[in-house]
GROMACS .gro file of C-alpha atoms in nm:
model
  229
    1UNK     CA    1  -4.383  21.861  11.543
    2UNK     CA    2  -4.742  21.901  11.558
    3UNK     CA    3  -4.794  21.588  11.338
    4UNK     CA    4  -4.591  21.353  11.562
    5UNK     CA    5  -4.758  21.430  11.900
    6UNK     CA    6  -5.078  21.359  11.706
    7UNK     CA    7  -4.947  21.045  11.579
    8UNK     CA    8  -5.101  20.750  11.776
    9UNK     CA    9  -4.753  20.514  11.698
   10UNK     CA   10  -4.588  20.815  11.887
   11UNK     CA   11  -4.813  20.792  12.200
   12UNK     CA   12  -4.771  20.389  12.170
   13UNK     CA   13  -4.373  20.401  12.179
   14UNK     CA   14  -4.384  20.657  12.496
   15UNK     CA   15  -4.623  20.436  12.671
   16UNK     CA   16  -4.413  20.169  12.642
   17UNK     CA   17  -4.148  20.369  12.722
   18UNK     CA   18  -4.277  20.509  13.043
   19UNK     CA   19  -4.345  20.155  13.166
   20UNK     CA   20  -4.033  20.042  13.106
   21UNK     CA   21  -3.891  20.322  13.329
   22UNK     CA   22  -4.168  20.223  13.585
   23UNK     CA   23  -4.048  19.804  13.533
   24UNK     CA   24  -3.647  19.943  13.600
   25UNK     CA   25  -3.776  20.128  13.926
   26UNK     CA   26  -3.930  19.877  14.023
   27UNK     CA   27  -3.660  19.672  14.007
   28UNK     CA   28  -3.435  19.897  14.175
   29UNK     CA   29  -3.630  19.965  14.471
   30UNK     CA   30  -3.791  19.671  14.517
   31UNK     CA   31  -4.130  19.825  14.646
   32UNK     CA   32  -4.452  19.696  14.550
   33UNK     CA   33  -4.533  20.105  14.576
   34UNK     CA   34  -4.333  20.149  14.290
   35UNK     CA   35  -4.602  19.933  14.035
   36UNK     CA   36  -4.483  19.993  13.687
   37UNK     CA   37  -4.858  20.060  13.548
   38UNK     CA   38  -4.913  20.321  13.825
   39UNK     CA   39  -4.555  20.463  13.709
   40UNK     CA   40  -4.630  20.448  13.363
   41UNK     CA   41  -4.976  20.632  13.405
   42UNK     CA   42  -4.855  20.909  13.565
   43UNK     CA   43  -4.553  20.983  13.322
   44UNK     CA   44  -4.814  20.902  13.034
   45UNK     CA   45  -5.013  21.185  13.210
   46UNK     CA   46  -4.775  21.419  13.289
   47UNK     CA   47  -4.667  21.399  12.885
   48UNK     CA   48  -5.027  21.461  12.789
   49UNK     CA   49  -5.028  21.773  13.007
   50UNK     CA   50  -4.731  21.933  12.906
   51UNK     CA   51  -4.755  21.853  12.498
   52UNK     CA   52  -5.122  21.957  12.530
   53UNK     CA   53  -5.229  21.651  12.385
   54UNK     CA   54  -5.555  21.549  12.406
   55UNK     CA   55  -5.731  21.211  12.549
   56UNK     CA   56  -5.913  21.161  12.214
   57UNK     CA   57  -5.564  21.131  12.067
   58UNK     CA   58  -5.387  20.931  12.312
   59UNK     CA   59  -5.676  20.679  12.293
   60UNK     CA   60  -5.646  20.590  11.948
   61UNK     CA   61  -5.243  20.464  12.026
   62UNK     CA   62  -5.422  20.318  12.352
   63UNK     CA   63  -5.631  20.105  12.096
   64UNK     CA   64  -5.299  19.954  11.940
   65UNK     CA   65  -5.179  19.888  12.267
   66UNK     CA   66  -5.500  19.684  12.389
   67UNK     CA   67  -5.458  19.482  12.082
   68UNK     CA   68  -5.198  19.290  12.304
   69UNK     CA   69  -5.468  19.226  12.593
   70UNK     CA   70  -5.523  18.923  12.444
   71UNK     CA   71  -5.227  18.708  12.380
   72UNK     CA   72  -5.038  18.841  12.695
   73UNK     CA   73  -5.371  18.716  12.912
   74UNK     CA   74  -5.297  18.373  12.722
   75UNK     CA   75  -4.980  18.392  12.807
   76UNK     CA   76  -5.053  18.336  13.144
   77UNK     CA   77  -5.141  17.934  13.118
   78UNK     CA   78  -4.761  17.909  13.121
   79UNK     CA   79  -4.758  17.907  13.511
   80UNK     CA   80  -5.121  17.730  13.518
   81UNK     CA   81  -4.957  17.454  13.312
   82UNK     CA   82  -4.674  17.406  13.540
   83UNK     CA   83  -4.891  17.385  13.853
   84UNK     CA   84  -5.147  17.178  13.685
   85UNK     CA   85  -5.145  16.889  13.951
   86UNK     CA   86  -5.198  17.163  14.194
   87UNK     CA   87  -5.473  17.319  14.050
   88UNK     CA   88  -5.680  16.967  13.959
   89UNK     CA   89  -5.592  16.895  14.373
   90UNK     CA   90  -5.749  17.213  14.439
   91UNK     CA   91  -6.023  17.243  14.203
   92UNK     CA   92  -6.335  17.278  14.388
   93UNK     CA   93  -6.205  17.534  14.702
   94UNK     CA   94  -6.021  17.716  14.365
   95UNK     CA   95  -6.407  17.784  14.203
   96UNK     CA   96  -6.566  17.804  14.561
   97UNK     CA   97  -6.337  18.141  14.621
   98UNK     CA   98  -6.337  18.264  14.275
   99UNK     CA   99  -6.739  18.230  14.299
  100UNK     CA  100  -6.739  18.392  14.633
  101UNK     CA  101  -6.507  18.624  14.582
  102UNK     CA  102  -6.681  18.791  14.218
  103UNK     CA  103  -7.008  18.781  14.406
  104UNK     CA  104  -6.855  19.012  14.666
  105UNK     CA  105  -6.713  19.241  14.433
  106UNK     CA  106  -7.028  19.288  14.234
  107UNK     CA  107  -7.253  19.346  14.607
  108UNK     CA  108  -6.973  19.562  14.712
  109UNK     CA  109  -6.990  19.794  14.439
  110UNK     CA  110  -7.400  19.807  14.400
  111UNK     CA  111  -7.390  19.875  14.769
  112UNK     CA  112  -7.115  20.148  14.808
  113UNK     CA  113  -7.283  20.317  14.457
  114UNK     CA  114  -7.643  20.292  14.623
  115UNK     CA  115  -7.425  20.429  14.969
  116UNK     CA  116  -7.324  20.723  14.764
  117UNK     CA  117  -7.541  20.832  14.521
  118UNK     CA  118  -7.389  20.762  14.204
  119UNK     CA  119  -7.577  20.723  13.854
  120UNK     CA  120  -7.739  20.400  13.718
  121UNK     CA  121  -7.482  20.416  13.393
  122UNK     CA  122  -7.163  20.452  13.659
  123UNK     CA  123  -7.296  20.191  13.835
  124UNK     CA  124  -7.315  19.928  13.552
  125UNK     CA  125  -6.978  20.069  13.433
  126UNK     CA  126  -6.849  19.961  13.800
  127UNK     CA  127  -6.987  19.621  13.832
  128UNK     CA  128  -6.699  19.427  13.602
  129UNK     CA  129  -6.411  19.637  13.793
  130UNK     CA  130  -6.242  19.341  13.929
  131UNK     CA  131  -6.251  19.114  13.591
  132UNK     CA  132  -5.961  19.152  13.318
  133UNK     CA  133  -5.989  19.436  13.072
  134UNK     CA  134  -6.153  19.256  12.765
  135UNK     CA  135  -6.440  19.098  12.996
  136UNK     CA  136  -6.477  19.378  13.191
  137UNK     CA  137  -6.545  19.593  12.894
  138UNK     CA  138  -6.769  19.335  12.742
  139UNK     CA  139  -6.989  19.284  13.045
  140UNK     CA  140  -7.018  19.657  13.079
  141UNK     CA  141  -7.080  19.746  12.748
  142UNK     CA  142  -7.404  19.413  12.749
  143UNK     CA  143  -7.487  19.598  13.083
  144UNK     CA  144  -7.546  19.942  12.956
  145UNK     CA  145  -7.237  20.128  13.083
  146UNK     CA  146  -6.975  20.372  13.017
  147UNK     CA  147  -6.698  20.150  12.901
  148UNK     CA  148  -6.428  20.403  12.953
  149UNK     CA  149  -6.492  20.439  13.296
  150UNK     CA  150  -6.512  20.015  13.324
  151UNK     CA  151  -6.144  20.013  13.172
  152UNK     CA  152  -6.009  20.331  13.426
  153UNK     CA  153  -6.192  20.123  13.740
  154UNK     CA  154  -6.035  19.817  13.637
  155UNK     CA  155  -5.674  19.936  13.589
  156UNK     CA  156  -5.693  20.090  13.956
  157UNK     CA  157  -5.850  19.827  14.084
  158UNK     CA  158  -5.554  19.589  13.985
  159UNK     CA  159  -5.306  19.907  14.053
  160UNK     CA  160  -5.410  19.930  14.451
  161UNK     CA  161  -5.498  19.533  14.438
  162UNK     CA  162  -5.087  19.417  14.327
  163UNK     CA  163  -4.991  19.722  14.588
  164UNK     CA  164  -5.220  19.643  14.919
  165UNK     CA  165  -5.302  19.303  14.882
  166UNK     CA  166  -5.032  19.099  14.928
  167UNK     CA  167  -4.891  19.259  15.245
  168UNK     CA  168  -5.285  19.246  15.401
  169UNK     CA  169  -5.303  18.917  15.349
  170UNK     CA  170  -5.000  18.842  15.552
  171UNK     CA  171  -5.103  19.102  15.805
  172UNK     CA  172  -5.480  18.869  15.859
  173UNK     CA  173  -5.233  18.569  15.926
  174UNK     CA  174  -5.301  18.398  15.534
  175UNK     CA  175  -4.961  18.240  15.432
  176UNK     CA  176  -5.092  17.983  15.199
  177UNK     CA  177  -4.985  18.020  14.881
  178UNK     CA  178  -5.294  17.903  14.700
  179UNK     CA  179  -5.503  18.122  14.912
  180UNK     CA  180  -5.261  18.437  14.822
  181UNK     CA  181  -5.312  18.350  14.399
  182UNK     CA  182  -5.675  18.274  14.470
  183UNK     CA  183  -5.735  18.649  14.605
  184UNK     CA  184  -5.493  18.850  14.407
  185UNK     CA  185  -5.578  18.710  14.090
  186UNK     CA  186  -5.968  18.703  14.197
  187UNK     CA  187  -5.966  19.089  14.294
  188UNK     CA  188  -5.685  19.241  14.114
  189UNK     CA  189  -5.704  19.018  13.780
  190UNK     CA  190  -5.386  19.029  13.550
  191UNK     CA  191  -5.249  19.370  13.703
  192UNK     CA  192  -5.234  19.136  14.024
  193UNK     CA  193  -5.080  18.859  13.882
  194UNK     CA  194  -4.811  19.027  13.788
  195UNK     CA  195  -4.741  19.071  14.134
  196UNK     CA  196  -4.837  18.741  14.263
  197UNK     CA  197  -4.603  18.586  14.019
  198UNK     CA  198  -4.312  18.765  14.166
  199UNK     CA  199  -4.433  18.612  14.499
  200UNK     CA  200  -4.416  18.238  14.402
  201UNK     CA  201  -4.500  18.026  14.085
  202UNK     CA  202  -4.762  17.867  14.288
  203UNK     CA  203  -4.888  18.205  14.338
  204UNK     CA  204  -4.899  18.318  14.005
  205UNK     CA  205  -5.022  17.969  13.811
  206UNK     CA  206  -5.347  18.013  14.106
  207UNK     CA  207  -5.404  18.349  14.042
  208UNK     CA  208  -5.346  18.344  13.673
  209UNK     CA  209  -5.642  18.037  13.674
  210UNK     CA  210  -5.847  18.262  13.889
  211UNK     CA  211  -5.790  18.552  13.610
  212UNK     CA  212  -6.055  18.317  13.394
  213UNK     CA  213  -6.249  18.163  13.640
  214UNK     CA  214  -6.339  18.477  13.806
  215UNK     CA  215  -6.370  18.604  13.481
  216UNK     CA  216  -6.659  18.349  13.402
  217UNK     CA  217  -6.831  18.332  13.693
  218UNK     CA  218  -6.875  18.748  13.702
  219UNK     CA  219  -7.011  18.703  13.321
  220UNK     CA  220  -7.273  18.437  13.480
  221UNK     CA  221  -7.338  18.667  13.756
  222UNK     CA  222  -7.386  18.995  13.565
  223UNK     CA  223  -7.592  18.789  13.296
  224UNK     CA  224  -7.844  18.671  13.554
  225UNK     CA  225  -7.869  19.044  13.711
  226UNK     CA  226  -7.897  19.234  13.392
  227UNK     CA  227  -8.237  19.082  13.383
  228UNK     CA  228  -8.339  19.233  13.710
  229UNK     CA  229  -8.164  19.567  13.613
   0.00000   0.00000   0.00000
């Protein structure tokens, strides 16, 4: 018994497991409260707890897991492809909020960190939060950080960013759908875009381009202020 809750394949399985429950809740309900990741983390958690199973083990299945990053973030020039003449329309106000919008992110976390007292290393870890995992990790592994606490701040971030975002949008009167992509998928990356694309294709082809573009910009960004850190 002992040898399969240490087995990382085993952890792998039940992940995937608990997130399909959390995908068929989802479903059912209907709420964007019921986000499958959020789901999935908590069962994941709750399993660790009980078995006694440490976070050194679970991390090694979490390792065989992230080997998927990749080609599902590729995945996501499906929608981009089927908007293109949307996009190309839209090009410059599309890099204009991406631009904007990273440069926010990255202010708002040196300020709130500065606000509260928090370490130099947490704040570097910080910095990437609102950039897809493998980025994210990159940029705050160049920038001196804990990397661990880069991948937990960017899986919440996109957790509360699919949840909150697209009802306060409509609450400050934005019903556009470009402008709804452009901000989901520019502060809540691919965790976002899952929940943009259940809004509208247009949604999720703008917010799956602003995955990458925010993505690039924040790697320009950080580059330029790792010289001043």
């Amino acid at each position: 018994m002992t040898e399969i809750l240490t087995s990382p394949l085993t952890w792998m399985f039940l992940s995937i497991f608990c997130y399909a429950i959390g995908v068929a809740i989802q479903q059912k309900t209907g709420s964007p409260l019921c986000n499958p990741l959020l789901i999935a983390s908590v069962l994941v958690g709750v399993l660790l707890i009980v078995s006694g199973t440490t976070y050194q083990t679970y991390e090694e299945s979490g390792q065989l897991i992230s080997f998927f990053l990749t080609p599902a973030t590729v995945a996501l020039a499906i929608p981009i492809y089927r908007k293109l003449d949307v996009l190309l329309h839209n090009l410059l106000p599309i890099l204009l909020g991406a631009f904007i919008g990273s440069l926010v992110s990255i202010s708002s976390v040196i300020l709130f960190s500065h606000l509260f007292g928090l370490s130099d290393a947490t704040t570097r870890s910080l910095i990437p939060k609102s950039v897809t995992t493998p980025i994210g990790v990159a940029l705050a592994d160049m920038l001196g950080g804990v990397t661990s606490i880069t991948a937990i701040a960017i899986v919440i971030t996109g957790i509360f960013g699919a949840i909150l975002l697209p009802t306060f949008l409509k609450c400050i009167g934005v019903r556009n759908p470009m402008q709804m992509g452009l901000s989901i998928g520019t502060a809540a990356h691919a965790v976002g875009t899952s929940r943009a694309i259940q809004l509208g294709e247009t949604e999720g082809a703008i917010s799956g381009l602003a995955i990458g573009v925010a993505g690039l910009l924040t790697a320009f960004i950080v580059s330029a202020l790792s010289v001043f850190m």
